[in-house]
mmCIF file of N, CA and C in Angstrom:
data_model
loop_
_atom_site.group_PDB
_atom_site.id
_atom_site.type_symbol
_atom_site.label_atom_id
_atom_site.label_comp_id
_atom_site.label_asym_id
_atom_site.label_seq_id
_atom_site.Cartn_x
_atom_site.Cartn_y
_atom_site.Cartn_z
ATOM 1 N N MET N 7 38.929 -128.918 -114.728
ATOM 2 C CA MET N 7 38.381 -128.590 -116.026
ATOM 3 C C MET N 7 39.346 -127.745 -116.827
ATOM 4 N N ALA N 8 39.539 -128.031 -118.076
ATOM 5 C CA ALA N 8 40.511 -127.339 -118.914
ATOM 6 C C ALA N 8 40.050 -125.895 -119.156
ATOM 7 N N SER N 9 41.022 -125.011 -119.111
ATOM 8 C CA SER N 9 40.798 -123.592 -119.375
ATOM 9 C C SER N 9 41.972 -122.977 -120.198
ATOM 10 N N LYS N 10 41.679 -121.930 -120.880
ATOM 11 C CA LYS N 10 42.749 -121.171 -121.537
ATOM 12 C C LYS N 10 43.494 -120.368 -120.472
ATOM 13 N N PHE N 11 44.828 -120.362 -120.579
ATOM 14 C CA PHE N 11 45.630 -119.558 -119.728
ATOM 15 C C PHE N 11 46.136 -118.358 -120.515
ATOM 16 N N ILE N 12 46.154 -117.164 -119.897
ATOM 17 C CA ILE N 12 46.675 -115.974 -120.490
ATOM 18 C C ILE N 12 47.774 -115.432 -119.531
ATOM 19 N N ILE N 13 48.981 -115.230 -120.097
ATOM 20 C CA ILE N 13 50.082 -114.698 -119.313
ATOM 21 C C ILE N 13 50.383 -113.306 -119.858
ATOM 22 N N GLN N 14 50.389 -112.322 -118.993
ATOM 23 C CA GLN N 14 50.668 -110.956 -119.382
ATOM 24 C C GLN N 14 51.929 -110.511 -118.653
ATOM 25 N N ILE N 15 52.894 -109.953 -119.404
ATOM 26 C CA ILE N 15 54.180 -109.532 -118.855
ATOM 27 C C ILE N 15 54.352 -108.066 -119.245
ATOM 28 N N LYS N 16 54.625 -107.213 -118.228
ATOM 29 C CA LYS N 16 54.815 -105.789 -118.574
ATOM 30 C C LYS N 16 55.628 -105.110 -117.479
ATOM 31 N N SER N 17 56.158 -103.936 -117.905
ATOM 32 C CA SER N 17 56.914 -103.134 -116.989
ATOM 33 C C SER N 17 56.865 -101.686 -117.486
ATOM 34 N N SER N 18 56.866 -100.743 -116.514
ATOM 35 C CA SER N 18 56.931 -99.342 -116.847
ATOM 36 C C SER N 18 58.331 -98.741 -116.658
ATOM 37 N N TYR N 19 59.293 -99.600 -116.464
ATOM 38 C CA TYR N 19 60.662 -99.155 -116.201
ATOM 39 C C TYR N 19 61.185 -98.386 -117.442
ATOM 40 N N ASP N 20 61.661 -97.176 -117.201
ATOM 41 C CA ASP N 20 62.122 -96.297 -118.304
ATOM 42 C C ASP N 20 63.244 -96.856 -119.142
ATOM 43 N N GLU N 21 64.073 -97.691 -118.540
ATOM 44 C CA GLU N 21 65.175 -98.224 -119.341
ATOM 45 C C GLU N 21 65.033 -99.685 -119.668
ATOM 46 N N LEU N 22 63.762 -100.107 -119.865
ATOM 47 C CA LEU N 22 63.524 -101.484 -120.256
ATOM 48 C C LEU N 22 64.094 -101.779 -121.633
ATOM 49 N N TRP N 23 64.378 -100.740 -122.397
ATOM 50 C CA TRP N 23 65.000 -100.912 -123.723
ATOM 51 C C TRP N 23 66.353 -101.605 -123.632
ATOM 52 N N ARG N 24 66.954 -101.652 -122.437
ATOM 53 C CA ARG N 24 68.287 -102.316 -122.276
ATOM 54 C C ARG N 24 68.166 -103.829 -122.143
ATOM 55 N N TYR N 25 66.932 -104.351 -122.281
ATOM 56 C CA TYR N 25 66.727 -105.763 -122.024
ATOM 57 C C TYR N 25 65.951 -106.419 -123.184
ATOM 58 N N ASN N 26 66.286 -107.656 -123.484
ATOM 59 C CA ASN N 26 65.511 -108.499 -124.376
ATOM 60 C C ASN N 26 64.591 -109.356 -123.462
ATOM 61 N N LEU N 27 63.364 -109.527 -123.873
ATOM 62 C CA LEU N 27 62.390 -110.311 -123.128
ATOM 63 C C LEU N 27 62.017 -111.559 -123.913
ATOM 64 N N SER N 28 61.915 -112.658 -123.255
ATOM 65 C CA SER N 28 61.537 -113.924 -123.884
ATOM 66 C C SER N 28 60.685 -114.735 -122.948
ATOM 67 N N ALA N 29 59.643 -115.362 -123.465
ATOM 68 C CA ALA N 29 58.784 -116.184 -122.641
ATOM 69 C C ALA N 29 58.321 -117.415 -123.438
ATOM 70 N N MET N 30 58.202 -118.512 -122.710
ATOM 71 C CA MET N 30 57.701 -119.724 -123.338
ATOM 72 C C MET N 30 56.819 -120.463 -122.333
ATOM 73 N N CYS N 31 55.867 -121.187 -122.841
ATOM 74 C CA CYS N 31 54.913 -121.838 -121.915
ATOM 75 C C CYS N 31 54.439 -123.195 -122.522
ATOM 76 N N GLY N 32 54.561 -124.205 -121.731
ATOM 77 C CA GLY N 32 54.002 -125.521 -122.060
ATOM 78 C C GLY N 32 52.648 -125.641 -121.353
ATOM 79 N N ALA N 33 51.666 -126.193 -122.042
ATOM 80 C CA ALA N 33 50.331 -126.403 -121.479
ATOM 81 C C ALA N 33 50.066 -127.910 -121.419
ATOM 82 N N PHE N 34 49.538 -128.376 -120.271
ATOM 83 C CA PHE N 34 49.412 -129.791 -120.055
ATOM 84 C C PHE N 34 47.975 -130.180 -119.651
ATOM 85 N N ASP N 35 47.588 -131.400 -120.042
ATOM 86 C CA ASP N 35 46.281 -131.890 -119.653
ATOM 87 C C ASP N 35 46.311 -132.494 -118.259
ATOM 88 N N SER N 36 45.241 -133.053 -117.824
ATOM 89 C CA SER N 36 45.137 -133.545 -116.391
ATOM 90 C C SER N 36 46.047 -134.731 -116.117
ATOM 91 N N VAL N 37 46.536 -135.445 -117.161
ATOM 92 C CA VAL N 37 47.486 -136.565 -116.905
ATOM 93 C C VAL N 37 48.917 -136.133 -117.211
ATOM 94 N N GLY N 38 49.154 -134.864 -117.465
ATOM 95 C CA GLY N 38 50.536 -134.384 -117.639
ATOM 96 C C GLY N 38 51.081 -134.436 -119.064
ATOM 97 N N GLU N 39 50.211 -134.721 -120.033
ATOM 98 C CA GLU N 39 50.654 -134.723 -121.393
ATOM 99 C C GLU N 39 50.565 -133.297 -121.962
ATOM 100 N N ARG N 40 51.601 -132.893 -122.704
ATOM 101 C CA ARG N 40 51.636 -131.564 -123.288
ATOM 102 C C ARG N 40 50.651 -131.460 -124.409
ATOM 103 N N VAL N 41 49.757 -130.434 -124.355
ATOM 104 C CA VAL N 41 48.792 -130.223 -125.376
ATOM 105 C C VAL N 41 48.975 -128.957 -126.181
ATOM 106 N N ASP N 42 49.895 -128.111 -125.729
ATOM 107 C CA ASP N 42 50.151 -126.862 -126.387
ATOM 108 C C ASP N 42 51.498 -126.339 -125.975
ATOM 109 N N PHE N 43 52.111 -125.466 -126.799
ATOM 110 C CA PHE N 43 53.341 -124.756 -126.517
ATOM 111 C C PHE N 43 53.267 -123.436 -127.201
ATOM 112 N N VAL N 44 53.466 -122.346 -126.425
ATOM 113 C CA VAL N 44 53.414 -120.996 -127.007
ATOM 114 C C VAL N 44 54.663 -120.271 -126.518
ATOM 115 N N LYS N 45 55.092 -119.296 -127.332
ATOM 116 C CA LYS N 45 56.249 -118.479 -126.983
ATOM 117 C C LYS N 45 56.111 -117.084 -127.526
ATOM 118 N N ALA N 46 56.843 -116.150 -126.970
ATOM 119 C CA ALA N 46 56.869 -114.770 -127.418
ATOM 120 C C ALA N 46 58.249 -114.176 -127.102
ATOM 121 N N GLU N 47 58.670 -113.194 -127.899
ATOM 122 C CA GLU N 47 59.907 -112.582 -127.692
ATOM 123 C C GLU N 47 59.812 -111.099 -128.051
ATOM 124 N N SER N 48 60.531 -110.277 -127.260
ATOM 125 C CA SER N 48 60.625 -108.873 -127.537
ATOM 126 C C SER N 48 62.118 -108.590 -127.579
ATOM 127 N N PHE N 49 62.717 -108.580 -128.820
ATOM 128 C CA PHE N 49 64.131 -108.481 -128.994
ATOM 129 C C PHE N 49 64.522 -107.025 -129.406
ATOM 130 N N ILE N 50 65.503 -106.471 -128.709
ATOM 131 C CA ILE N 50 65.942 -105.130 -128.987
ATOM 132 C C ILE N 50 67.345 -105.128 -129.609
ATOM 133 N N ALA N 51 68.298 -105.877 -129.056
ATOM 134 C CA ALA N 51 69.629 -105.902 -129.564
ATOM 135 C C ALA N 51 70.376 -107.145 -129.122
ATOM 136 N N GLU N 52 71.507 -107.439 -129.761
ATOM 137 C CA GLU N 52 72.352 -108.565 -129.375
ATOM 138 C C GLU N 52 72.947 -108.294 -127.983
ATOM 139 N N VAL N 53 73.133 -109.393 -127.205
ATOM 140 C CA VAL N 53 73.788 -109.272 -125.900
ATOM 141 C C VAL N 53 75.195 -108.653 -126.128
ATOM 142 N N GLY N 54 75.504 -107.664 -125.326
ATOM 143 C CA GLY N 54 76.770 -106.973 -125.397
ATOM 144 C C GLY N 54 76.785 -105.764 -126.327
ATOM 145 N N ALA N 55 75.606 -105.421 -126.862
ATOM 146 C CA ALA N 55 75.488 -104.268 -127.751
ATOM 147 C C ALA N 55 75.921 -102.947 -127.162
ATOM 148 N N ASN N 56 75.691 -102.788 -125.881
ATOM 149 C CA ASN N 56 76.060 -101.539 -125.134
ATOM 150 C C ASN N 56 75.558 -100.313 -125.885
ATOM 151 N N LEU N 57 74.283 -100.269 -126.184
ATOM 152 C CA LEU N 57 73.679 -99.117 -126.846
ATOM 153 C C LEU N 57 73.744 -97.897 -125.925
ATOM 154 N N LYS N 58 73.929 -96.729 -126.542
ATOM 155 C CA LYS N 58 74.003 -95.449 -125.785
ATOM 156 C C LYS N 58 72.606 -94.988 -125.385
ATOM 157 N N SER N 59 71.593 -95.329 -126.189
ATOM 158 C CA SER N 59 70.249 -94.908 -125.878
ATOM 159 C C SER N 59 69.258 -95.916 -126.562
ATOM 160 N N ALA N 60 68.013 -95.741 -126.255
ATOM 161 C CA ALA N 60 67.002 -96.620 -126.887
ATOM 162 C C ALA N 60 66.984 -96.425 -128.382
ATOM 163 N N PRO N 61 66.760 -97.499 -129.129
ATOM 164 C CA PRO N 61 66.630 -97.380 -130.585
ATOM 165 C C PRO N 61 65.564 -96.383 -130.966
ATOM 166 N N ASP N 62 65.711 -95.759 -132.136
ATOM 167 C CA ASP N 62 64.704 -94.759 -132.556
ATOM 168 C C ASP N 62 63.304 -95.305 -132.660
ATOM 169 N N ASP N 63 63.127 -96.578 -133.058
ATOM 170 C CA ASP N 63 61.807 -97.153 -133.199
ATOM 171 C C ASP N 63 61.299 -97.793 -131.937
ATOM 172 N N TYR N 64 62.010 -97.593 -130.807
ATOM 173 C CA TYR N 64 61.563 -98.175 -129.532
ATOM 174 C C TYR N 64 60.309 -97.549 -129.025
ATOM 175 N N THR N 65 59.394 -98.405 -128.592
ATOM 176 C CA THR N 65 58.106 -97.967 -127.928
ATOM 177 C C THR N 65 58.295 -98.182 -126.472
ATOM 178 N N ALA N 66 58.127 -97.095 -125.700
ATOM 179 C CA ALA N 66 58.400 -97.131 -124.261
ATOM 180 C C ALA N 66 57.488 -98.127 -123.508
ATOM 181 N N LYS N 67 56.296 -98.334 -123.971
ATOM 182 C CA LYS N 67 55.380 -99.262 -123.294
ATOM 183 C C LYS N 67 55.570 -100.667 -123.929
ATOM 184 N N ARG N 68 56.226 -101.572 -123.222
ATOM 185 C CA ARG N 68 56.431 -102.916 -123.723
ATOM 186 C C ARG N 68 55.571 -103.872 -122.910
ATOM 187 N N GLU N 69 54.821 -104.710 -123.605
ATOM 188 C CA GLU N 69 54.030 -105.701 -122.989
ATOM 189 C C GLU N 69 54.001 -106.940 -123.838
ATOM 190 N N MET N 70 54.066 -108.098 -123.202
ATOM 191 C CA MET N 70 53.967 -109.371 -123.898
ATOM 192 C C MET N 70 52.769 -110.100 -123.390
ATOM 193 N N LYS N 71 52.168 -110.855 -124.278
ATOM 194 C CA LYS N 71 51.021 -111.676 -123.897
ATOM 195 C C LYS N 71 51.096 -113.055 -124.570
ATOM 196 N N LEU N 72 50.846 -114.105 -123.804
ATOM 197 C CA LEU N 72 50.831 -115.464 -124.356
ATOM 198 C C LEU N 72 49.461 -116.046 -123.952
ATOM 199 N N GLN N 73 48.907 -116.862 -124.848
ATOM 200 C CA GLN N 73 47.605 -117.506 -124.563
ATOM 201 C C GLN N 73 47.711 -118.941 -125.032
ATOM 202 N N THR N 74 47.280 -119.847 -124.185
ATOM 203 C CA THR N 74 47.317 -121.286 -124.454
ATOM 204 C C THR N 74 45.926 -121.748 -124.943
ATOM 205 N N GLU N 75 45.937 -122.905 -125.545
ATOM 206 C CA GLU N 75 44.706 -123.622 -125.766
ATOM 207 C C GLU N 75 44.193 -124.125 -124.405
ATOM 208 N N PRO N 76 42.968 -124.576 -124.328
ATOM 209 C CA PRO N 76 42.477 -125.108 -123.064
ATOM 210 C C PRO N 76 43.354 -126.246 -122.530
ATOM 211 N N CYS N 77 43.691 -126.132 -121.269
ATOM 212 C CA CYS N 77 44.531 -127.119 -120.594
ATOM 213 C C CYS N 77 44.294 -127.066 -119.110
ATOM 214 N N ASP N 78 44.976 -127.968 -118.372
ATOM 215 C CA ASP N 78 44.758 -128.015 -116.912
ATOM 216 C C ASP N 78 45.887 -127.396 -116.104
ATOM 217 N N SER N 79 47.082 -127.257 -116.678
ATOM 218 C CA SER N 79 48.199 -126.651 -115.958
ATOM 219 C C SER N 79 49.220 -126.115 -117.003
ATOM 220 N N ILE N 80 50.064 -125.237 -116.492
ATOM 221 C CA ILE N 80 51.148 -124.713 -117.338
ATOM 222 C C ILE N 80 52.452 -124.728 -116.622
ATOM 223 N N VAL N 81 53.541 -124.729 -117.395
ATOM 224 C CA VAL N 81 54.865 -124.440 -116.907
ATOM 225 C C VAL N 81 55.417 -123.390 -117.867
ATOM 226 N N ALA N 82 55.740 -122.221 -117.259
ATOM 227 C CA ALA N 82 56.205 -121.137 -118.062
ATOM 228 C C ALA N 82 57.555 -120.598 -117.624
ATOM 229 N N TYR N 83 58.378 -120.147 -118.589
ATOM 230 C CA TYR N 83 59.690 -119.601 -118.297
ATOM 231 C C TYR N 83 59.750 -118.196 -118.898
ATOM 232 N N ILE N 84 60.169 -117.204 -118.100
ATOM 233 C CA ILE N 84 60.258 -115.818 -118.557
ATOM 234 C C ILE N 84 61.699 -115.393 -118.325
ATOM 235 N N TYR N 85 62.319 -114.880 -119.384
ATOM 236 C CA TYR N 85 63.715 -114.440 -119.322
ATOM 237 C C TYR N 85 63.817 -112.932 -119.575
ATOM 238 N N VAL N 86 64.571 -112.248 -118.720
ATOM 239 C CA VAL N 86 64.874 -110.859 -118.897
ATOM 240 C C VAL N 86 66.429 -110.795 -119.051
ATOM 241 N N VAL N 87 66.864 -110.512 -120.285
ATOM 242 C CA VAL N 87 68.297 -110.641 -120.626
ATOM 243 C C VAL N 87 68.876 -109.247 -120.931
ATOM 244 N N PRO N 88 69.820 -108.750 -120.148
ATOM 245 C CA PRO N 88 70.411 -107.395 -120.470
ATOM 246 C C PRO N 88 71.322 -107.541 -121.659
ATOM 247 N N HIS N 89 71.142 -106.585 -122.597
ATOM 248 C CA HIS N 89 72.155 -106.457 -123.712
ATOM 249 C C HIS N 89 73.013 -105.242 -123.531
ATOM 250 N N THR N 90 72.542 -104.306 -122.638
ATOM 251 C CA THR N 90 73.290 -103.079 -122.412
ATOM 252 C C THR N 90 73.242 -102.858 -120.882
ATOM 253 N N LEU N 91 74.404 -102.850 -120.232
ATOM 254 C CA LEU N 91 74.471 -102.717 -118.800
ATOM 255 C C LEU N 91 74.257 -101.248 -118.384
ATOM 256 N N PRO N 92 73.878 -101.072 -117.087
ATOM 257 C CA PRO N 92 73.701 -99.695 -116.547
ATOM 258 C C PRO N 92 74.942 -98.866 -116.743
ATOM 259 N N ARG N 93 74.820 -97.584 -116.959
ATOM 260 C CA ARG N 93 75.944 -96.656 -117.025
ATOM 261 C C ARG N 93 76.583 -96.471 -115.666
ATOM 262 N N ASP N 94 75.705 -96.399 -114.679
ATOM 263 C CA ASP N 94 76.219 -96.234 -113.305
ATOM 264 C C ASP N 94 76.972 -97.495 -112.866
ATOM 265 N N ARG N 95 78.083 -97.332 -112.165
ATOM 266 C CA ARG N 95 78.870 -98.477 -111.724
ATOM 267 C C ARG N 95 78.640 -98.755 -110.231
ATOM 268 N N ASP N 96 77.931 -97.873 -109.547
ATOM 269 C CA ASP N 96 77.630 -98.021 -108.149
ATOM 270 C C ASP N 96 76.334 -98.833 -107.996
ATOM 271 N N VAL N 97 76.440 -99.961 -107.324
ATOM 272 C CA VAL N 97 75.280 -100.825 -107.181
ATOM 273 C C VAL N 97 74.095 -100.092 -106.520
ATOM 274 N N ALA N 98 74.400 -99.225 -105.566
ATOM 275 C CA ALA N 98 73.358 -98.486 -104.884
ATOM 276 C C ALA N 98 72.536 -97.614 -105.794
ATOM 277 N N ASP N 99 73.124 -97.202 -106.961
ATOM 278 C CA ASP N 99 72.442 -96.362 -107.932
ATOM 279 C C ASP N 99 71.602 -97.192 -108.943
ATOM 280 N N CYS N 100 71.671 -98.501 -108.859
ATOM 281 C CA CYS N 100 71.036 -99.397 -109.842
ATOM 282 C C CYS N 100 70.049 -100.304 -109.120
ATOM 283 N N LYS N 101 69.029 -99.758 -108.562
ATOM 284 C CA LYS N 101 68.014 -100.520 -107.840
ATOM 285 C C LYS N 101 67.262 -101.457 -108.783
ATOM 286 N N PRO N 102 66.827 -102.608 -108.297
ATOM 287 C CA PRO N 102 66.014 -103.500 -109.155
ATOM 288 C C PRO N 102 64.753 -102.786 -109.621
ATOM 289 N N PHE N 103 64.279 -103.214 -110.769
ATOM 290 C CA PHE N 103 63.027 -102.617 -111.309
ATOM 291 C C PHE N 103 61.953 -103.705 -111.314
ATOM 292 N N ASP N 104 60.704 -103.243 -111.439
ATOM 293 C CA ASP N 104 59.529 -104.141 -111.376
ATOM 294 C C ASP N 104 59.169 -104.699 -112.772
ATOM 295 N N LEU N 105 58.884 -105.975 -112.790
ATOM 296 C CA LEU N 105 58.337 -106.648 -113.950
ATOM 297 C C LEU N 105 57.045 -107.333 -113.476
ATOM 298 N N SER N 106 55.917 -106.907 -113.961
ATOM 299 C CA SER N 106 54.637 -107.453 -113.539
ATOM 300 C C SER N 106 54.254 -108.683 -114.364
ATOM 301 N N ILE N 107 53.893 -109.733 -113.672
ATOM 302 C CA ILE N 107 53.450 -110.953 -114.392
ATOM 303 C C ILE N 107 52.046 -111.338 -113.821
ATOM 304 N N LYS N 108 51.104 -111.425 -114.731
ATOM 305 C CA LYS N 108 49.756 -111.747 -114.358
ATOM 306 C C LYS N 108 49.313 -112.964 -115.185
ATOM 307 N N VAL N 109 48.722 -113.931 -114.519
ATOM 308 C CA VAL N 109 48.243 -115.173 -115.185
ATOM 309 C C VAL N 109 46.769 -115.358 -114.868
ATOM 310 N N GLN N 110 45.997 -115.529 -115.958
ATOM 311 C CA GLN N 110 44.600 -115.827 -115.825
ATOM 312 C C GLN N 110 44.363 -117.278 -116.277
ATOM 313 N N MET N 111 43.549 -117.975 -115.561
ATOM 314 C CA MET N 111 43.056 -119.322 -115.935
ATOM 315 C C MET N 111 41.563 -119.150 -116.166
ATOM 316 N N GLY N 112 41.209 -119.111 -117.447
ATOM 317 C CA GLY N 112 39.823 -118.744 -117.771
ATOM 318 C C GLY N 112 39.669 -117.264 -117.400
ATOM 319 N N SER N 113 38.607 -116.985 -116.617
ATOM 320 C CA SER N 113 38.367 -115.609 -116.184
ATOM 321 C C SER N 113 38.983 -115.275 -114.798
ATOM 322 N N GLU N 114 39.599 -116.301 -114.165
ATOM 323 C CA GLU N 114 40.133 -116.109 -112.853
ATOM 324 C C GLU N 114 41.623 -115.776 -112.875
ATOM 325 N N THR N 115 42.024 -114.731 -112.135
ATOM 326 C CA THR N 115 43.428 -114.395 -112.013
ATOM 327 C C THR N 115 44.032 -115.293 -110.916
ATOM 328 N N ILE N 116 45.010 -116.109 -111.277
ATOM 329 C CA ILE N 116 45.588 -117.054 -110.332
ATOM 330 C C ILE N 116 46.988 -116.659 -109.943
ATOM 331 N N TYR N 117 47.567 -115.646 -110.582
ATOM 332 C CA TYR N 117 48.924 -115.209 -110.276
ATOM 333 C C TYR N 117 49.016 -113.750 -110.681
ATOM 334 N N ASN N 118 49.434 -112.932 -109.785
ATOM 335 C CA ASN N 118 49.611 -111.483 -110.063
ATOM 336 C C ASN N 118 50.713 -110.938 -109.153
ATOM 337 N N VAL N 119 51.973 -110.965 -109.727
ATOM 338 C CA VAL N 119 53.134 -110.651 -108.885
ATOM 339 C C VAL N 119 54.036 -109.656 -109.590
ATOM 340 N N LYS N 120 54.617 -108.719 -108.795
ATOM 341 C CA LYS N 120 55.656 -107.834 -109.330
ATOM 342 C C LYS N 120 56.991 -108.425 -108.899
ATOM 343 N N HIS N 121 57.726 -108.868 -109.932
ATOM 344 C CA HIS N 121 59.039 -109.413 -109.662
ATOM 345 C C HIS N 121 60.102 -108.271 -109.675
ATOM 346 N N LYS N 122 61.039 -108.324 -108.822
ATOM 347 C CA LYS N 122 62.151 -107.363 -108.793
ATOM 348 C C LYS N 122 63.253 -107.914 -109.676
ATOM 349 N N ILE N 123 63.644 -107.092 -110.664
ATOM 350 C CA ILE N 123 64.672 -107.529 -111.670
ATOM 351 C C ILE N 123 65.977 -106.815 -111.401
ATOM 352 N N ASN N 124 67.022 -107.576 -111.238
ATOM 353 C CA ASN N 124 68.374 -107.002 -111.061
ATOM 354 C C ASN N 124 68.851 -106.358 -112.385
ATOM 355 N N GLN N 125 69.258 -105.112 -112.338
ATOM 356 C CA GLN N 125 69.661 -104.419 -113.524
ATOM 357 C C GLN N 125 70.887 -105.003 -114.173
ATOM 358 N N TRP N 126 71.734 -105.684 -113.457
ATOM 359 C CA TRP N 126 72.969 -106.270 -113.972
ATOM 360 C C TRP N 126 72.754 -107.640 -114.589
ATOM 361 N N SER N 127 71.985 -108.488 -113.895
ATOM 362 C CA SER N 127 71.867 -109.858 -114.318
ATOM 363 C C SER N 127 70.573 -110.193 -115.030
ATOM 364 N N GLY N 128 69.556 -109.335 -114.913
ATOM 365 C CA GLY N 128 68.249 -109.696 -115.469
ATOM 366 C C GLY N 128 67.598 -110.745 -114.602
ATOM 367 N N ALA N 129 66.841 -111.671 -115.230
ATOM 368 C CA ALA N 129 66.154 -112.686 -114.448
ATOM 369 C C ALA N 129 65.758 -113.885 -115.298
ATOM 370 N N SER N 130 65.552 -115.016 -114.598
ATOM 371 C CA SER N 130 64.966 -116.216 -115.130
ATOM 372 C C SER N 130 63.849 -116.591 -114.174
ATOM 373 N N ILE N 131 62.610 -116.593 -114.639
ATOM 374 C CA ILE N 131 61.460 -116.824 -113.763
ATOM 375 C C ILE N 131 60.749 -118.099 -114.255
ATOM 376 N N GLU N 132 60.462 -119.031 -113.344
ATOM 377 C CA GLU N 132 59.745 -120.220 -113.663
ATOM 378 C C GLU N 132 58.352 -120.149 -112.936
ATOM 379 N N LEU N 133 57.332 -120.483 -113.662
ATOM 380 C CA LEU N 133 55.969 -120.544 -113.123
ATOM 381 C C LEU N 133 55.383 -121.914 -113.368
ATOM 382 N N LYS N 134 54.918 -122.577 -112.323
ATOM 383 C CA LYS N 134 54.199 -123.832 -112.498
ATOM 384 C C LYS N 134 52.806 -123.609 -111.838
ATOM 385 N N LEU N 135 51.815 -123.540 -112.696
ATOM 386 C CA LEU N 135 50.471 -123.177 -112.252
ATOM 387 C C LEU N 135 49.375 -124.082 -112.799
ATOM 388 N N PRO N 136 48.268 -124.255 -112.141
ATOM 389 C CA PRO N 136 48.080 -123.754 -110.812
ATOM 390 C C PRO N 136 48.892 -124.481 -109.765
ATOM 391 N N THR N 137 49.114 -123.850 -108.627
ATOM 392 C CA THR N 137 49.838 -124.578 -107.553
ATOM 393 C C THR N 137 48.843 -125.416 -106.837
ATOM 394 N N LYS N 138 49.339 -126.469 -106.288
ATOM 395 C CA LYS N 138 48.456 -127.425 -105.613
ATOM 396 C C LYS N 138 48.223 -127.085 -104.195
#
C-alpha cells in the first residue's frame, strides 16, 4: 500500500558547518515507475573554501527533511561534502562524527541509523527502502 515517506537527516556535531549537505530521493510505485522526486540542500560554502570559523549567520542545529508523495518504495542519496578540512593533521584527533538518518513510511519508522562520517572525506549514503 502506498505511503508517504519522510526522511530526516540531522547531526549535533559542533563543526558540521564545515560540510555541505545534499539529499535527493526518488519515489516509486509497486511496478517500479517513478511517481515523485524530492531534494534538499544545506549549502554553507564552496568546496575548498577553508573557512576559519562558522559563518556569522550559521545556525548550530542543522536538520534536513524530505517528504514524498504516496509511493511504495524509495531510493535516496545523501551526500556530506567537506568544504573546509579539519585543522588537526593527526588522524587520531579527527574521529568520525555521527549523522542520524531516520525514515518513516507512513507512521512506521523503517530506518533509524547513526552513520559515522569521516571528517576528511565526508560521505555518500544510498538508501533503498523498504528492504525486502
